[in-house]
PDB file of C-alpha atoms in Angstrom:
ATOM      1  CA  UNK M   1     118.890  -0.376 -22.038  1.00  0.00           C
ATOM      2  CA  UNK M   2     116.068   1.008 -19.351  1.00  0.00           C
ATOM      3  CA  UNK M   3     114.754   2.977 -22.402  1.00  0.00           C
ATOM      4  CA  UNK M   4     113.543  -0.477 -24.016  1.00  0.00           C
ATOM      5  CA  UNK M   5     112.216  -2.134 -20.864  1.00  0.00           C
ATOM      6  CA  UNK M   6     109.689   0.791 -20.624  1.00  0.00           C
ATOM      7  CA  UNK M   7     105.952   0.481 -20.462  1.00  0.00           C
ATOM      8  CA  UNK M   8     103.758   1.169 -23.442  1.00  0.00           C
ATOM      9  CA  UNK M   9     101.035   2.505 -20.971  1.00  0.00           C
ATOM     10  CA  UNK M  10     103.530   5.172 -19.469  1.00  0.00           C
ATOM     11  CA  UNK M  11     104.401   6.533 -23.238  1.00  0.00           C
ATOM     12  CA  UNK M  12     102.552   9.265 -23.489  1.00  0.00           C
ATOM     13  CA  UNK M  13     102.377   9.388 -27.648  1.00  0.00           C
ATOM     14  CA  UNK M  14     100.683   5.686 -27.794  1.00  0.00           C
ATOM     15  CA  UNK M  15      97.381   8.109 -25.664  1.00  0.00           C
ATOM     16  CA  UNK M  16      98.059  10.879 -28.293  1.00  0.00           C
ATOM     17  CA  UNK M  17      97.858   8.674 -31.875  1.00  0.00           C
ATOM     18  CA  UNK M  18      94.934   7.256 -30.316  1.00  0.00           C
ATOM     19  CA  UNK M  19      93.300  10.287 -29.949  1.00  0.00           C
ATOM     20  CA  UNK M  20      94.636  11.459 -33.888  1.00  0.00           C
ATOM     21  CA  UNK M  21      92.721   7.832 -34.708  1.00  0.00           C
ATOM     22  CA  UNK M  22      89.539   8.856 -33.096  1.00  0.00           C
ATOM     23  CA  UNK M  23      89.245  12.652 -34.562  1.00  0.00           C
ATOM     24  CA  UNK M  24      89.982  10.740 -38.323  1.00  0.00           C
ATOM     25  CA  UNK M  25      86.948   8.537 -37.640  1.00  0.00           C
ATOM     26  CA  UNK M  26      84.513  11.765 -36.397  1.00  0.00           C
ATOM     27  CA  UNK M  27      85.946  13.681 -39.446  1.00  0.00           C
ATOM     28  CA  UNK M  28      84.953  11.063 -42.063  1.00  0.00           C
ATOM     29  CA  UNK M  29      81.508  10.879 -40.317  1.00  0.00           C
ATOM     30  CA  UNK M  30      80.860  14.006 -40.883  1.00  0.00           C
ATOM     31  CA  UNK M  31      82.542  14.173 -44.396  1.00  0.00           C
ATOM     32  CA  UNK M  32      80.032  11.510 -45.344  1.00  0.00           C
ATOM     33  CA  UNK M  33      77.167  13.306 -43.404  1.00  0.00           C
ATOM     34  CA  UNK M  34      77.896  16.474 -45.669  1.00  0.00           C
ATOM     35  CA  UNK M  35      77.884  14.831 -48.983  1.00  0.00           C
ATOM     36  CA  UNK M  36      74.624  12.457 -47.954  1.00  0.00           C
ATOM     37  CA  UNK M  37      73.007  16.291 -46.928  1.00  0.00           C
ATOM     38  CA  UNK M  38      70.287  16.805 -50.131  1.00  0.00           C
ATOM     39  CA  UNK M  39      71.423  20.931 -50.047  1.00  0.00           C
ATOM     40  CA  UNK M  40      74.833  19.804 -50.588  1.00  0.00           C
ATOM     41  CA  UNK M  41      76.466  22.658 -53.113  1.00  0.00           C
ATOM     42  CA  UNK M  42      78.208  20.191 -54.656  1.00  0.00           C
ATOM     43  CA  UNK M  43      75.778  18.123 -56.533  1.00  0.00           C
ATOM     44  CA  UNK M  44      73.632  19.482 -59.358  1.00  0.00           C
ATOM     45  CA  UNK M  45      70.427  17.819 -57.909  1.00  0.00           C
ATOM     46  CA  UNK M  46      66.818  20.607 -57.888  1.00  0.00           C
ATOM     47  CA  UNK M  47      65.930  19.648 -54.357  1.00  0.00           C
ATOM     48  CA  UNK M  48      62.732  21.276 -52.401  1.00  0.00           C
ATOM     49  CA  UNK M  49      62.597  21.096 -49.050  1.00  0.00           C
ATOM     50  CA  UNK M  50      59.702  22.122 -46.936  1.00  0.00           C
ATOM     51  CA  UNK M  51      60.029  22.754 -43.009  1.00  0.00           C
ATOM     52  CA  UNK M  52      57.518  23.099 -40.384  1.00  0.00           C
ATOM     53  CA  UNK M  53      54.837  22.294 -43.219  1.00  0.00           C
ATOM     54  CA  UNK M  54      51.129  23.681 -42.987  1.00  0.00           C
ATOM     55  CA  UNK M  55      52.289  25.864 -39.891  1.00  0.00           C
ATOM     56  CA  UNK M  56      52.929  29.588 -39.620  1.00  0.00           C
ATOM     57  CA  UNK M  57      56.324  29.740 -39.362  1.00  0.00           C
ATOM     58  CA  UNK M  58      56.698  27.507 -42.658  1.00  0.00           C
ATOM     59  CA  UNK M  59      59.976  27.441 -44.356  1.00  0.00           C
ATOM     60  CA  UNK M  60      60.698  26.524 -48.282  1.00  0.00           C
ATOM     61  CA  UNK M  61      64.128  26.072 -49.494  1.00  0.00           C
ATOM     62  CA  UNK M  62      64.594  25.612 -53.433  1.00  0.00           C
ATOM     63  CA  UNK M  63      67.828  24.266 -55.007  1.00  0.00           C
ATOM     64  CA  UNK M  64      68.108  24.769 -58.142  1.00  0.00           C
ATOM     65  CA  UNK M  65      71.612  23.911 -59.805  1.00  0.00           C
ATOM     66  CA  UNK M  66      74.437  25.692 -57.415  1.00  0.00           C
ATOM     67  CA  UNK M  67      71.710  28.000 -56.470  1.00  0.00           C
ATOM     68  CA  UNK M  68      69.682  27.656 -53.448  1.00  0.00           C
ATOM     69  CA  UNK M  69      66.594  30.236 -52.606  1.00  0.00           C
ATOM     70  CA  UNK M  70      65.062  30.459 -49.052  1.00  0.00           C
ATOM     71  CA  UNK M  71      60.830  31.690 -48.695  1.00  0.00           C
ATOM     72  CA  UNK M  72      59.005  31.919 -45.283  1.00  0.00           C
ATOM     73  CA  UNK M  73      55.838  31.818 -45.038  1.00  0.00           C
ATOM     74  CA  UNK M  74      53.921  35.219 -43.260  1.00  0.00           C
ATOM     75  CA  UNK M  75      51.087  33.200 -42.286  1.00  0.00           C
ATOM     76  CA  UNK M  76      48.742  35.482 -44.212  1.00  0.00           C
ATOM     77  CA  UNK M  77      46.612  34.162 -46.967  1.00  0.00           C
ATOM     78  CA  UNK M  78      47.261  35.111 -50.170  1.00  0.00           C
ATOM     79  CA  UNK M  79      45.375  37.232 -51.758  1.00  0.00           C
ATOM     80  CA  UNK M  80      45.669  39.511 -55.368  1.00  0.00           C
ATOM     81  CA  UNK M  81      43.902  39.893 -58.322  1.00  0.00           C
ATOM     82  CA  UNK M  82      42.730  37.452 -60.767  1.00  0.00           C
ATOM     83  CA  UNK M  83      40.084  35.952 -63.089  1.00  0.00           C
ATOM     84  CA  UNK M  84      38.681  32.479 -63.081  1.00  0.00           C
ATOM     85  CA  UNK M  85      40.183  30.542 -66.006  1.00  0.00           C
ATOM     86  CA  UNK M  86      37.941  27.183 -65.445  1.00  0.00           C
ATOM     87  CA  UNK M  87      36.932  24.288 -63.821  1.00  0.00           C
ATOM     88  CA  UNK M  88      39.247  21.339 -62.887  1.00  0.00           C
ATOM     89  CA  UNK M  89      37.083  17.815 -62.442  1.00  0.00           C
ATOM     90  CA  UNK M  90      39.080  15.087 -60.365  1.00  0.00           C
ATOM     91  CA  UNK M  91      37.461  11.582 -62.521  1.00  0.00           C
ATOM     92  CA  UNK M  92      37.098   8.507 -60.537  1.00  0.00           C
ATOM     93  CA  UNK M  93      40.242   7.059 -61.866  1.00  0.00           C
ATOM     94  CA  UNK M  94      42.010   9.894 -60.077  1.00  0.00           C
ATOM     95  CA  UNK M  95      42.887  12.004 -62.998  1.00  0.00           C
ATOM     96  CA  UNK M  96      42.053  15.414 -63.700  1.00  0.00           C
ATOM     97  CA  UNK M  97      40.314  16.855 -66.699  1.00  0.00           C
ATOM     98  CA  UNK M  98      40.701  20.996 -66.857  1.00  0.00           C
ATOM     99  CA  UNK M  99      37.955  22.732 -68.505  1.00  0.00           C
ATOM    100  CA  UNK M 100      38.523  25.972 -69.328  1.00  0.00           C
ATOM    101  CA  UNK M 101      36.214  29.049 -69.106  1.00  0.00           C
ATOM    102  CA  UNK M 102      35.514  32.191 -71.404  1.00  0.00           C
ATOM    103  CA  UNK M 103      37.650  33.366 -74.109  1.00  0.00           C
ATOM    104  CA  UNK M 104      39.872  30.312 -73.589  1.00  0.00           C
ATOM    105  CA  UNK M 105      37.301  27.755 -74.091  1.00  0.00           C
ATOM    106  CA  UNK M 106      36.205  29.478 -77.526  1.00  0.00           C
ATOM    107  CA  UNK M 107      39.521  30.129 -78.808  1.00  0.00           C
ATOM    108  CA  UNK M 108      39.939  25.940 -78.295  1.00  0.00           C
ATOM    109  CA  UNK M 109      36.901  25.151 -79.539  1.00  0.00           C
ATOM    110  CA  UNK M 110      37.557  27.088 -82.793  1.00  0.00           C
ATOM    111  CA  UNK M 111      41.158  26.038 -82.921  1.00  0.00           C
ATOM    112  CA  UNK M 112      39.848  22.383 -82.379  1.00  0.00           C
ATOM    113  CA  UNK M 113      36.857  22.886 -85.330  1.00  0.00           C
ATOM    114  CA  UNK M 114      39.405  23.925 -87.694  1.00  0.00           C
ATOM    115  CA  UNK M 115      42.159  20.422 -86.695  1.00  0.00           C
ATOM    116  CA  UNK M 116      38.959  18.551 -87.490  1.00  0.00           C
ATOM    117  CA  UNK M 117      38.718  20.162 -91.468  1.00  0.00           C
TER     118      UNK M 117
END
């Protein structure tokens, strides 16, 4: 009956679940970490996320469904060709009113002329 009188602190497995105890608690953190993570592949959220923003070494990552696209920025401005399409007025109610230029402007204006008939 010496095998019953023993001390718990001497048992060597009490040490061990405690340790199984601990390692559950860290994995569940981290489970919930993973599925609180707005890139998580499991949701069906669009998510941008912008790193290092306005700096040279800018990141953008786009997810979009299950899909997720990285861009990084070169630093360079951009630059191509292009036409001016019009002007875009910011009002003092903070709105913006576009107004556009050219070919556009007269194809709406006759398109709008013939509405009014």
């Amino acid at each position: 009956m010496r095998f019953l009188d023993e001390d718990e602190e001497l048992n060597p497995i009490v040490s061990a679940v405690n340790l199984v105890d601990v390692f559950l608690v860290i994995i569940a953190a981290l489970l919930i970490a993973l599925a609180q993570n707005p890139l998580n592949v499991f949701s069906s959220d669009d998510v941008t996320v912008i790193k290092n923003a306005g700096k040279p070494n800018m990141e953008m990552i786009v997810k979009k469904g299950k899909e997720i696209k990285q861009y990084k920025s070169t630093g360079d401005i951009g630059s191509g060709e292009g036409m001016r399409a019009g002007v875009a007025y910011k009002m003092a109610d903070g709105s913006f009113v576009y107004v556009p230029e050219g070919d556009e402007a007269k194809a709406n204006a006759s398109q709008s002329g013939k509405e009014q008939q």
